[in-house]
Coordinates of C-alpha atoms in Angstrom, one line a residue:
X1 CA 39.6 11.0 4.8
X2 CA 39.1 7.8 2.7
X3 CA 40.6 7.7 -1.1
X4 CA 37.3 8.3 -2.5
X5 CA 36.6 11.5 0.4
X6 CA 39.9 13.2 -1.3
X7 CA 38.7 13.4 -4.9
X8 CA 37.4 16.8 -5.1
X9 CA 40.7 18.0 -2.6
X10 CA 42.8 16.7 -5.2
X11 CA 41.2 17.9 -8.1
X12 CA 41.2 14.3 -9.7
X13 CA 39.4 13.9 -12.9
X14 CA 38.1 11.1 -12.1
X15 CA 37.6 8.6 -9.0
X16 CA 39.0 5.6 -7.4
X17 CA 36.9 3.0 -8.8
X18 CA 37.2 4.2 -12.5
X19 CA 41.1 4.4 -11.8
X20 CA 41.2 0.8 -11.3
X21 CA 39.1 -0.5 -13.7
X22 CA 40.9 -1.9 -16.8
X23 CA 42.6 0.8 -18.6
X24 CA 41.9 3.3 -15.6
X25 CA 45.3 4.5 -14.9
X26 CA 46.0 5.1 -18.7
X27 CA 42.4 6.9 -19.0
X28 CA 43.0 9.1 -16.3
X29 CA 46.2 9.8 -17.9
X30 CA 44.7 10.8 -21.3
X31 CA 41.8 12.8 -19.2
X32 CA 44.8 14.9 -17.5
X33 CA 46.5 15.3 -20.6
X34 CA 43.6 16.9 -22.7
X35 CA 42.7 19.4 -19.4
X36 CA 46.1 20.3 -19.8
X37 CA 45.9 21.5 -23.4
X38 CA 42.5 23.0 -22.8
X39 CA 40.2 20.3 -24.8
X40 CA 38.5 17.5 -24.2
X41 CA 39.5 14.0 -23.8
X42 CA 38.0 11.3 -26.4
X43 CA 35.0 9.3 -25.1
X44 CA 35.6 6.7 -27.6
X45 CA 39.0 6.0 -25.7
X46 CA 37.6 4.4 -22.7
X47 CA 35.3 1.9 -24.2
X48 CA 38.1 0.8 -26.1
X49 CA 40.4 0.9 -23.8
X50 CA 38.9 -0.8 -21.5
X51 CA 37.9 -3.9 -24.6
X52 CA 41.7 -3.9 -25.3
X53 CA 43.0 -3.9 -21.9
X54 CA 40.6 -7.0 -21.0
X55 CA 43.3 -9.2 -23.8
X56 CA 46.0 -8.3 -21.6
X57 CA 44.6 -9.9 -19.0
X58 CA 43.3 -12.4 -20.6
X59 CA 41.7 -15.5 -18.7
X60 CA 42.6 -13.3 -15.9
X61 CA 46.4 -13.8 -16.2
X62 CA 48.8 -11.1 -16.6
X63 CA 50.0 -10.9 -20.0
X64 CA 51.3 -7.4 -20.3
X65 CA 52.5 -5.6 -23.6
X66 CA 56.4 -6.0 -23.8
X67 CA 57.3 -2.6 -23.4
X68 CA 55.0 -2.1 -20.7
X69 CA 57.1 1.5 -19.9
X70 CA 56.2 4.6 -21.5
X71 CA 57.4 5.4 -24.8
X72 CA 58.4 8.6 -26.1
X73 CA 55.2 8.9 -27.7
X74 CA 54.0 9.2 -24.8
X75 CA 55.8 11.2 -22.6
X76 CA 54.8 15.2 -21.8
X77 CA 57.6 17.5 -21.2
X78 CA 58.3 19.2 -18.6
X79 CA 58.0 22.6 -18.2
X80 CA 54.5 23.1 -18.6
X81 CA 53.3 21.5 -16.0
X82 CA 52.7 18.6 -17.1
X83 CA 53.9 15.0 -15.7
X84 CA 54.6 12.0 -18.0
X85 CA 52.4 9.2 -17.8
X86 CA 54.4 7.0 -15.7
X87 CA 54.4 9.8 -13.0
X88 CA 50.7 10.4 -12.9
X89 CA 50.2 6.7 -12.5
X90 CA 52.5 7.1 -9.3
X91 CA 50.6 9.5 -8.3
X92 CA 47.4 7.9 -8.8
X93 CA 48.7 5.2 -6.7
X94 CA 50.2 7.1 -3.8
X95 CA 46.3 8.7 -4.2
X96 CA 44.0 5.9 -4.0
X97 CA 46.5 3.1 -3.1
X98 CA 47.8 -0.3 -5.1
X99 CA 45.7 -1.6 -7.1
X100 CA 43.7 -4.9 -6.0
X101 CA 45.0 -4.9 -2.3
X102 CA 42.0 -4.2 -0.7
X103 CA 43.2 -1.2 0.4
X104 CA 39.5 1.0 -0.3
X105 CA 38.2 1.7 3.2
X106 CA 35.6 4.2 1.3
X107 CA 34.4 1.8 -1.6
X108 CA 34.3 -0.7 0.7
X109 CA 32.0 0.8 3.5
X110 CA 29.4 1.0 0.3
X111 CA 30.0 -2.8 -0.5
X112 CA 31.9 -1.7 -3.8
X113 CA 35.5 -3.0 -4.6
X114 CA 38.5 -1.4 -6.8
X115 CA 36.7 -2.2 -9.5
X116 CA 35.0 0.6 -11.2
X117 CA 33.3 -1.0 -14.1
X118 CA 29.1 -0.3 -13.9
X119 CA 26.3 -3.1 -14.8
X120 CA 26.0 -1.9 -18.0
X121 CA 29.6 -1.1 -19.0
X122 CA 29.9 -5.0 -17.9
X123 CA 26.8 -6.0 -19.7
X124 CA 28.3 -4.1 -23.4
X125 CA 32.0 -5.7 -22.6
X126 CA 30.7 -9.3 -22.0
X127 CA 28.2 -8.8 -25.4
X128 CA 31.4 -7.5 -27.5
X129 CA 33.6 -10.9 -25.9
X130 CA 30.7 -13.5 -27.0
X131 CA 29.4 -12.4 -29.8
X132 CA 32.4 -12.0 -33.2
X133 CA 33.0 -14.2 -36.5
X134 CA 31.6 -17.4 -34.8
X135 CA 28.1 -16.6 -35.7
X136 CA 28.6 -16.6 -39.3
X137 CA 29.7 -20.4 -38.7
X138 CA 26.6 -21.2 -37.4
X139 CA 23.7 -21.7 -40.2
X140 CA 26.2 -24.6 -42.1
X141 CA 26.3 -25.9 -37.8
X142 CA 22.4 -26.1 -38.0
X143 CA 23.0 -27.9 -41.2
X144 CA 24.8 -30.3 -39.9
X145 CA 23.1 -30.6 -37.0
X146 CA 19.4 -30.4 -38.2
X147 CA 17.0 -27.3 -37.3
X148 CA 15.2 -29.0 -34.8
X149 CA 18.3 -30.8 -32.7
X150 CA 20.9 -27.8 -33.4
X151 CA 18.0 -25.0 -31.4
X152 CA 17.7 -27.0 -28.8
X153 CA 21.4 -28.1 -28.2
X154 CA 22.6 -24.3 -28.8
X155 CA 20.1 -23.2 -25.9
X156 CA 21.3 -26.4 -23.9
X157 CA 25.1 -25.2 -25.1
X158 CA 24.0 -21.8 -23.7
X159 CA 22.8 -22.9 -20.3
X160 CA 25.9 -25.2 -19.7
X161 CA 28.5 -22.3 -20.6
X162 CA 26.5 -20.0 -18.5
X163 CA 26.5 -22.3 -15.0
X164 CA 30.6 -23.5 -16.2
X165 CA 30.7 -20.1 -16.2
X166 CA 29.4 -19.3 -12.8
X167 CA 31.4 -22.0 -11.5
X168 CA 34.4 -20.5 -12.5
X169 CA 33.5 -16.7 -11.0
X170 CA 33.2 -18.8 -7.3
X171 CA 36.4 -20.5 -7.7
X172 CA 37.8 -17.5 -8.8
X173 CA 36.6 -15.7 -5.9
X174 CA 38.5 -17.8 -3.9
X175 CA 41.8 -18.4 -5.3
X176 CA 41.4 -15.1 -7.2
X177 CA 44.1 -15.5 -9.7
X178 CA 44.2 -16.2 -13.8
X179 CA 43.0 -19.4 -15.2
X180 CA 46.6 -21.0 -15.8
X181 CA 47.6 -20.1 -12.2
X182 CA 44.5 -21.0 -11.1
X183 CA 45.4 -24.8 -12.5
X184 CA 48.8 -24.7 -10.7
X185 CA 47.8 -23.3 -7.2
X186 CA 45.0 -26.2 -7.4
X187 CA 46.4 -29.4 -8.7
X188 CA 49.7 -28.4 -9.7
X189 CA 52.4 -27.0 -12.6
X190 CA 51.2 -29.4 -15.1
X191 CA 47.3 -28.2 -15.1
X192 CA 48.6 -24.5 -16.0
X193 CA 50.7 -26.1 -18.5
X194 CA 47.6 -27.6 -19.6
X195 CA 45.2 -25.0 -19.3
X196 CA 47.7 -22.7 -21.0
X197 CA 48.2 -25.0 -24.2
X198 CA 44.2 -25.5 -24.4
X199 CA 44.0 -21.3 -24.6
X200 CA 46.6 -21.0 -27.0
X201 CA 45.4 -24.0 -28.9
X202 CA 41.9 -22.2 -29.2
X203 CA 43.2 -19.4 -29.8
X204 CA 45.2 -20.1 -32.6
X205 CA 42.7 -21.8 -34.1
X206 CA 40.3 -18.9 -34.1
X207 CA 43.1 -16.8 -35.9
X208 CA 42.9 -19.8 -38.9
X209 CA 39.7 -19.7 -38.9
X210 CA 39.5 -16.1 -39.2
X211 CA 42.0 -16.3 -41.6
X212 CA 39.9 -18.9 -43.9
X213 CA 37.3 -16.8 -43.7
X214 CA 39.2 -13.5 -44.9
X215 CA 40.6 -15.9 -47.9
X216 CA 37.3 -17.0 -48.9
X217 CA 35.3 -13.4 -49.7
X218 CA 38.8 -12.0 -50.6
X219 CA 38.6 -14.3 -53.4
X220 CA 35.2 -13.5 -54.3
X221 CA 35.9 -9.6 -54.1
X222 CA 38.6 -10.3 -56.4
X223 CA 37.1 -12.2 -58.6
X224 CA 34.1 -9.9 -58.9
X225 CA 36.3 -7.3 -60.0
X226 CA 38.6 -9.0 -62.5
X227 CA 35.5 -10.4 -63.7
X228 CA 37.1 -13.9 -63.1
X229 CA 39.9 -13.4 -65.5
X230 CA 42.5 -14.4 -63.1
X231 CA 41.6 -16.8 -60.8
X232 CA 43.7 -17.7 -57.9
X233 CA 43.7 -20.3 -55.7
X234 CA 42.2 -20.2 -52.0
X235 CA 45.5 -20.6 -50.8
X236 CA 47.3 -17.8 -52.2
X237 CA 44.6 -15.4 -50.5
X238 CA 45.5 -17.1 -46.6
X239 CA 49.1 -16.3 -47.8
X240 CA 48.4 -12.9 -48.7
X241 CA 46.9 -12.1 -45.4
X242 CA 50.8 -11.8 -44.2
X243 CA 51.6 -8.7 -45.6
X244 CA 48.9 -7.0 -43.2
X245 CA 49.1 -9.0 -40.0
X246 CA 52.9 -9.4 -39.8
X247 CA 53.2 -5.8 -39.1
X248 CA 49.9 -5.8 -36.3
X249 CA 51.0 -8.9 -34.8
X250 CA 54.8 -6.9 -34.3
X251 CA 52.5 -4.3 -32.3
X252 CA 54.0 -3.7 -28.9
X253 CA 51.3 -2.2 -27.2
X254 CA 48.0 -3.8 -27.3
X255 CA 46.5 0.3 -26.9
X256 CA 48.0 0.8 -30.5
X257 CA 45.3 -2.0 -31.9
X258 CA 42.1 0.2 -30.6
X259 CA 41.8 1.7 -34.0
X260 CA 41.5 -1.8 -36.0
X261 CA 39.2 -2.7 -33.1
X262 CA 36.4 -0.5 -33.0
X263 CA 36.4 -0.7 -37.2
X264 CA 35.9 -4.3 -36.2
X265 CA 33.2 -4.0 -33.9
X266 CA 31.3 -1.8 -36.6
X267 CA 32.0 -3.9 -39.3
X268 CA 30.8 -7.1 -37.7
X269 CA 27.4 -5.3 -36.5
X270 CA 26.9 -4.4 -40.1
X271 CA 27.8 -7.9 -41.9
X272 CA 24.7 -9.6 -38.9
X273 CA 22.3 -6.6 -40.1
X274 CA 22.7 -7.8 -44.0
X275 CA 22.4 -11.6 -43.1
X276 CA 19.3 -10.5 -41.7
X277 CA 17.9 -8.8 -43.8
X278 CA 18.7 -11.4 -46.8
X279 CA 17.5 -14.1 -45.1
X280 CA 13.8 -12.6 -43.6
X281 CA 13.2 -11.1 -47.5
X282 CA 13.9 -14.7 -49.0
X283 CA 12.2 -16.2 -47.0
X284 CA 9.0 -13.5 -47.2
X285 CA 9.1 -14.8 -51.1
X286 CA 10.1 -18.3 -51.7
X287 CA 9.7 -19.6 -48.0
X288 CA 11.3 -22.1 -46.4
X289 CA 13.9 -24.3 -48.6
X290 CA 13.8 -28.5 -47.3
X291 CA 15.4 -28.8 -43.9
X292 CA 16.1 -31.8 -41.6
X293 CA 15.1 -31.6 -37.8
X294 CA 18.3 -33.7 -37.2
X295 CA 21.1 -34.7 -39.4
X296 CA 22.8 -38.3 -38.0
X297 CA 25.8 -38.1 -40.3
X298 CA 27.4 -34.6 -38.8
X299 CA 25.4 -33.8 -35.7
X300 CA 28.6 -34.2 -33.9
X301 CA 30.1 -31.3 -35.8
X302 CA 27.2 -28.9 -34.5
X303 CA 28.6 -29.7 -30.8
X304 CA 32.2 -28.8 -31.7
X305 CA 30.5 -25.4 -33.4
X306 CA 28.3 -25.0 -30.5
X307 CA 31.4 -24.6 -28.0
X308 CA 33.4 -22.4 -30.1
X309 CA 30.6 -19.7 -30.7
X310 CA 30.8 -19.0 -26.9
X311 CA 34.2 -17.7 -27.4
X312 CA 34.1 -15.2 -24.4
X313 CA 35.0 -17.4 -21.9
X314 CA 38.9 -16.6 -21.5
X315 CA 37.7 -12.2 -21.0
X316 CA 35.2 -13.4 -18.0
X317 CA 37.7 -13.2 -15.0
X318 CA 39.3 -9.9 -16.1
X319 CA 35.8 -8.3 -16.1
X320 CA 34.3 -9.7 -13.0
X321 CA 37.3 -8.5 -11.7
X322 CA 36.9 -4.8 -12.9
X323 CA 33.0 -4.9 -11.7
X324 CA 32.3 -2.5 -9.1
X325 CA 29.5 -4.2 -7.9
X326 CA 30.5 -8.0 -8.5
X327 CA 27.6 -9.6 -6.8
X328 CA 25.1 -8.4 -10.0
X329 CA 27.6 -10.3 -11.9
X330 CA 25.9 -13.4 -12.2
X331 CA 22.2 -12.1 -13.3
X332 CA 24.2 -9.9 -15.9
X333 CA 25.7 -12.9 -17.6
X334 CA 22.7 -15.1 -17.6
X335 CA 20.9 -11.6 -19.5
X336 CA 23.9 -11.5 -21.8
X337 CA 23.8 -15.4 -22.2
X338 CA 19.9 -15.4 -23.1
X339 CA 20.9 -12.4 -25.9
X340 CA 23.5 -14.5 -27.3
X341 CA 21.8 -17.9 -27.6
X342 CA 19.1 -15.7 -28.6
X343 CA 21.3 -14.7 -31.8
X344 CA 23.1 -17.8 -32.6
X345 CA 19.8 -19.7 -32.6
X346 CA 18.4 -16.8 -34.9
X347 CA 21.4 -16.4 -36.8
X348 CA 21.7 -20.9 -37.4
X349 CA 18.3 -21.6 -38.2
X350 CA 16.7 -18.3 -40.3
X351 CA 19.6 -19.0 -42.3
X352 CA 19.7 -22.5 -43.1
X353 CA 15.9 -22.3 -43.2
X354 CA 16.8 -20.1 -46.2
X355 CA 19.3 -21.8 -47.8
X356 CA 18.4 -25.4 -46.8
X357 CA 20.9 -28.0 -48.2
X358 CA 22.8 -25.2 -49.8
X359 CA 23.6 -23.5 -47.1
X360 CA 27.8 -22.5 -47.1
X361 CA 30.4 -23.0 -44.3
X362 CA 30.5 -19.3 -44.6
X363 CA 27.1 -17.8 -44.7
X364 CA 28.4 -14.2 -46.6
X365 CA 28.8 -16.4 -49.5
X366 CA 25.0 -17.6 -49.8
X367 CA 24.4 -14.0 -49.9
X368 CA 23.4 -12.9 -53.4
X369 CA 26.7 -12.9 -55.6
X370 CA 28.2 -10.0 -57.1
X371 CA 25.8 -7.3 -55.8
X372 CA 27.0 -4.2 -54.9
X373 CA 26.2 -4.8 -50.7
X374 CA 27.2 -8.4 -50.8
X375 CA 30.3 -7.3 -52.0
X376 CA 30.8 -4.0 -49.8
X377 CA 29.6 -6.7 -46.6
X378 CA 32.4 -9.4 -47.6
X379 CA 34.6 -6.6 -47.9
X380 CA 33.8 -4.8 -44.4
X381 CA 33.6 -8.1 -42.5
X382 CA 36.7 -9.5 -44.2
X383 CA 38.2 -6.5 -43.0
X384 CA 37.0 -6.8 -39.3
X385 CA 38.3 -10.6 -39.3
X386 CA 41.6 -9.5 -40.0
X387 CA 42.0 -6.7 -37.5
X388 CA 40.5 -8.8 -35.0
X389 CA 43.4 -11.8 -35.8
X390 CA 46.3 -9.6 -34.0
X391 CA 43.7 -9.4 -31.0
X392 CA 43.2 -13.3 -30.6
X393 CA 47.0 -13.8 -31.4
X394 CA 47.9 -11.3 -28.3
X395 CA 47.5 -13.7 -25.6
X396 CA 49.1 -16.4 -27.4
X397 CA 52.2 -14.4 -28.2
X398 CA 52.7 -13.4 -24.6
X399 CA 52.2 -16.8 -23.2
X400 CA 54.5 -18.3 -25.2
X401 CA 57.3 -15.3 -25.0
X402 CA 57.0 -15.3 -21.2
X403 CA 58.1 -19.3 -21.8
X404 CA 60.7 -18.7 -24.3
X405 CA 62.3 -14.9 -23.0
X406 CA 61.6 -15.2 -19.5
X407 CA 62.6 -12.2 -18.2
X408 CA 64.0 -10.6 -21.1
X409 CA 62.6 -7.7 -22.6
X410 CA 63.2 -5.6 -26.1
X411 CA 62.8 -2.5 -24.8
X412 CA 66.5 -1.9 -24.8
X413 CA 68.0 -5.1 -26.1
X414 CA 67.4 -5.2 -29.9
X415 CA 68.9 -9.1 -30.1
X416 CA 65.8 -9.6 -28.4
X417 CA 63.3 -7.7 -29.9
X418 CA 64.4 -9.1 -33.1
X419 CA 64.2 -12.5 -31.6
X420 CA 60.7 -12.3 -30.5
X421 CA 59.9 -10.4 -34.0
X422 CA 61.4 -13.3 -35.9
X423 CA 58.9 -15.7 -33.2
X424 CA 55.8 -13.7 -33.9
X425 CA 56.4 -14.1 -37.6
X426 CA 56.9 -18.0 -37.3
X427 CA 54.0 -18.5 -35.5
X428 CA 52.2 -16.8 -37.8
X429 CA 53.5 -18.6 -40.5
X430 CA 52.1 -21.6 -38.5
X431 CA 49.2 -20.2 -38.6
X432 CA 48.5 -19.9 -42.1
X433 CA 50.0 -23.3 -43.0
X434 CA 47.2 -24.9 -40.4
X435 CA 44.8 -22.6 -42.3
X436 CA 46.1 -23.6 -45.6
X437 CA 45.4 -27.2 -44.6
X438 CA 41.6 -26.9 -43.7
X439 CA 40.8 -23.9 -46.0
X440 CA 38.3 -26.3 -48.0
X441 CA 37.2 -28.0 -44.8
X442 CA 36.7 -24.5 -42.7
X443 CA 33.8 -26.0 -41.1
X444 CA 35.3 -29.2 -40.2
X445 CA 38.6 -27.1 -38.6
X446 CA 35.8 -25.6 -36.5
X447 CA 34.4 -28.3 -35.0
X448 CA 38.3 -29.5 -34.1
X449 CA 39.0 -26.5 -32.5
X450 CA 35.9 -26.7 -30.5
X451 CA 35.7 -30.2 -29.5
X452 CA 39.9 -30.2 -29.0
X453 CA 40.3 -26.3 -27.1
X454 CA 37.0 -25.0 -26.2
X455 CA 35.2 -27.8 -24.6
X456 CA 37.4 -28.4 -21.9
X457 CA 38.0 -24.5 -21.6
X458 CA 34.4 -24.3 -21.2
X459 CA 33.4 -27.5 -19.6
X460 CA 35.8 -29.5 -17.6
X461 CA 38.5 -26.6 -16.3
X462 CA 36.1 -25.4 -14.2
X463 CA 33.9 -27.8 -12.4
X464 CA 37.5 -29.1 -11.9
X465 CA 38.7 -26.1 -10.5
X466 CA 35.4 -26.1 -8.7
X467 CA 35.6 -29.0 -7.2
X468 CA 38.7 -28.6 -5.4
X469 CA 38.1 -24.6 -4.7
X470 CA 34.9 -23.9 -3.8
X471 CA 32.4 -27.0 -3.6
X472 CA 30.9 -26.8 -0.1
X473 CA 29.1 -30.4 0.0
X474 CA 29.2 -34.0 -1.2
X475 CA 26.5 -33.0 -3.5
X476 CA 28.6 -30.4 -4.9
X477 CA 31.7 -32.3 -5.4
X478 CA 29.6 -35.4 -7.0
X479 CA 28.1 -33.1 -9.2
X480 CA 31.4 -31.5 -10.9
X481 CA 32.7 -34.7 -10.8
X482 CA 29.6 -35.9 -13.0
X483 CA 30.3 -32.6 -15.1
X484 CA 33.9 -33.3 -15.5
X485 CA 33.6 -37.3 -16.7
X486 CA 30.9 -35.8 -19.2
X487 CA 32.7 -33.1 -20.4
X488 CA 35.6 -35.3 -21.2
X489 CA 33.3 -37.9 -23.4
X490 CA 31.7 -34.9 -25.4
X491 CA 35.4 -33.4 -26.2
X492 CA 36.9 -36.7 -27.5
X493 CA 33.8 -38.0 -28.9
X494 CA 33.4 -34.6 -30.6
X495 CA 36.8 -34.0 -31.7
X496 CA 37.1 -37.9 -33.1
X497 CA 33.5 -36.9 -35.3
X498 CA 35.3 -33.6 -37.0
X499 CA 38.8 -35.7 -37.9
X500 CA 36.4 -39.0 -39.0
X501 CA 34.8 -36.5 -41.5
X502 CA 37.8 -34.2 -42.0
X503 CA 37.7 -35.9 -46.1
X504 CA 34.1 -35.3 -46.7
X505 CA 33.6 -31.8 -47.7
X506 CA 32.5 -30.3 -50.7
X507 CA 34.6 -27.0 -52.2
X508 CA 33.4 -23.5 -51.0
X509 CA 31.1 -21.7 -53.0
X510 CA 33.2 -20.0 -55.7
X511 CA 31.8 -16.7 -57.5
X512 CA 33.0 -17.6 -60.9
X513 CA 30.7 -20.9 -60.8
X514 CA 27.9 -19.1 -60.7
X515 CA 28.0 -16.5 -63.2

């Protein structure tokens, strides 16, 4: 009988395909666990499971938590019955066979791989991958972009991502390995070394931008309640941030950051709602403030935006890869792609159709000052910003400990785990000294990142990659070759703009000016 035909003999909770979906073995785990003591397993735990897991295979690499082994937290005695995690995972395998080696005669006779993740599981992980803090970026993007040029470039941004995008699923399908490795099986060690620094470049910068961001309301929140009798300087509030994200970053086990995540993910859905809302009800009263159709002075900064809104790119190959039916991946992503241009073009222009000329690098701080749900939304999506940092720092961390402690884990050694706690905390001391730097110029360090990390990332890896792995025909080739060249031009071009106009910026809105 086939893996899939010895289910119900084995009494499995549940099958094959959810098994080796991200997070499968851990979920089935959890499943047996709670049958075990008679109750019922957490739903909540495989949605977030499966989010989280996605980070440790991020850009379909293999970054896996440093003590990947069981901890004692985790293990079951004996005696009752029970097996400890590491033994049930055995036993899945021995069950259903390895994991990705093709070895799922019964899926496959249904044209379904390991991969147990349904259409719409995939549609919900690819919408919580694209769409985080970059939005809020986006109305002072229009501004500097103009209304009329920034709609029609983010749907053109949109497109582009989506068929880069594409391209990258077909080389992936046949190399089928990460994104660095991808680089080095292709043209060699030094594109992984490349590809590599670009994702922990962007990264990075997404954890200063976050942490700009936190700063920025923090200090409003504070001020609000001091009633601006001690007023502290931006940078104080990115140092600040250290006390909390020192201890997450120190997290060994990406599963013990579910918690922070789904607060996130309900924070951010709640901080869009109130943007919303502000921004129809103005304009229902006062209409439309003066707006430009294109802005010639910082359109270039819109393009740099543009790119890093789409920040979902890096979690694509770890989900196709858990799809269960990977041949609906492609119209999924051009639905979830239509949704999310949708937004960013709804979220850009209604709010600098608002605010017009006053329109903030961070759109929370247009929102009416001091109020009770301004405040409570800075507050909640400051909060989200921060628990998300630890996630976008994950990847980073592992990529650059697998370079620095090759082979040398903290599981047992504690010279090493204080070595790579004394690394984590450096880097992140990096990272709020970049953040420091650009807290005034937030929108500016945007742009950089974009134009620097994300538009190659997104635009000349993989019609590269393409080219070499998949393309079929002359047309083909001539075509990501075209893509390539052009890619290159709008990422120097782009990145030259932001640094050109790193100087002009005006200060952040500050909640003690206007009361």
């Amino acid at each position: 009988a086939s893996a899939l035909q010895s289910d119900a003999e084995w009494d499995l909770p549940q099958t094959h395909a959810q098994i080796t979906e991200p997070g499968g073995f851990r979920r089935h785990y959890l499943h047996q666990q709670a049958e075990d003591e008679g109750r019922t397993a957490n739903i909540l735990t495989a949605n977030f499971v499966d989010f989280l897991a996605l980070y440790g295979h991020f850009a379909g690499g293999d970054f896996p938590s440093d003590e990947d082994d069981d901890d004692g937290s985790d293990d079951v005695s004996a005696g009752a019955g029970r097996m400890s995690e590491s033994t049930r995972i055995a036993h899945a395998q021995r069950t259903y066979g390895s994991v990705g080696t093709g070895d799922n005669t019964g899926a496959a006779a249904n044209g379904v791989r390991a991969g147990g993740a349904s259409v719409r599981k995939t549609f919900f992980l690819l919408i919580k991958s694209f769409i985080g803090s970059g939005v809020l970026f986006l109305p002072r993007a229009f501004y500097n972009g103009g209304l009329a040029f920034s709609a029609v470039l983010m749907a053109a941004v949109a497109a582009a991502s989506l068929f880069t995008m594409l391209l990258l699923v077909r080389s992936y399908e046949r190399v089928h390995c990460g994104y660095g490795e991808m680089g080095r099986r292709l043209y060699g060690r030094w594109m992984e070394r490349i590809v590599l620094f670009s994702i922990v470049v962007s990264q990075l910068g997404f954890s200063c931008a976050g942490a700009i961001f936190v700063a920025t309301n923090m200090r409003d929140l504070f001020n609000a309640a001091t009633a601006c009798q001690h007023r502290l300087p931006l940078s104080f509030w990115v140092v600040v941030q250290m006390a909390a994200l020192v201890p997450l970053c120190l997290v060994r086990h990406i599963k013990g950051l579910s918690a922070v995540a789904l607060l996130a993910d309900v924070f951010i859905i709640a901080g869009l709602a109130y943007v919303w809302t502000i921004d129809i009800s103005t304009l229902g009263r006062l209409g439309s403030a003066y707006v430009r159709n294109f802005n010639p002075e910082n359109y270039a900064l819109f393009l740099g935006t543009a790119a890093y809104t789409f920040e979902g790119y890096a979690l694509i190959l770890p989900i196709v890869d858990a799809m269960r039916s990977p041949q609906h991946f492609g119209r999924v992503l051009s639905l979830v792609m239509v949704i999310c241009g949708t937004v960013s073009v709804a979220m850009g222009g209604l709010s600098y159709l608002t605010f017009g000329d006053r329109t903030e690098a961070i759109v929370l701080l247009n929102m009416p000052s001091g109020t009770p749900a301004t405040l409570a939304v800075q507050l909640l999506y400051s909060l989200a910003i921060l628990f998300t940092t630890p996630l976008m720092m994950f990847p980073v961390i592992r990529i650059l400990e697998q370079a620095l402690f090759p082979r040398r884990s903290g599981k047992r050694n504690r010279a090493v785990k204080m070595q790579k706690n004394a690394f984590r905390t450096l880097l992140l001391v990096l990272v709020m000294a970049v953040s420091v730097v650009g807290v005034e110029r937030v929108d500016k360090l945007v742009a950089v990142i974009g134009g620097a990390a994300c538009i190659p990332l997104s635009f000349i890896y993989p019609p590269l990659f393409h080219m070499r792995a998949a393309a079929t025909s002359r047309y083909e080739r001539i075509r990501d070759g075209v893509l390539v060249a052009l890619g290159c031009v709008v990422c120097v071009y782009v990145t030259q703009g932001a640094v050109n106009r790193w100087g002009a910026s005006d200060p952040p809105h500050d909640f003690c000016d206007a009361v």
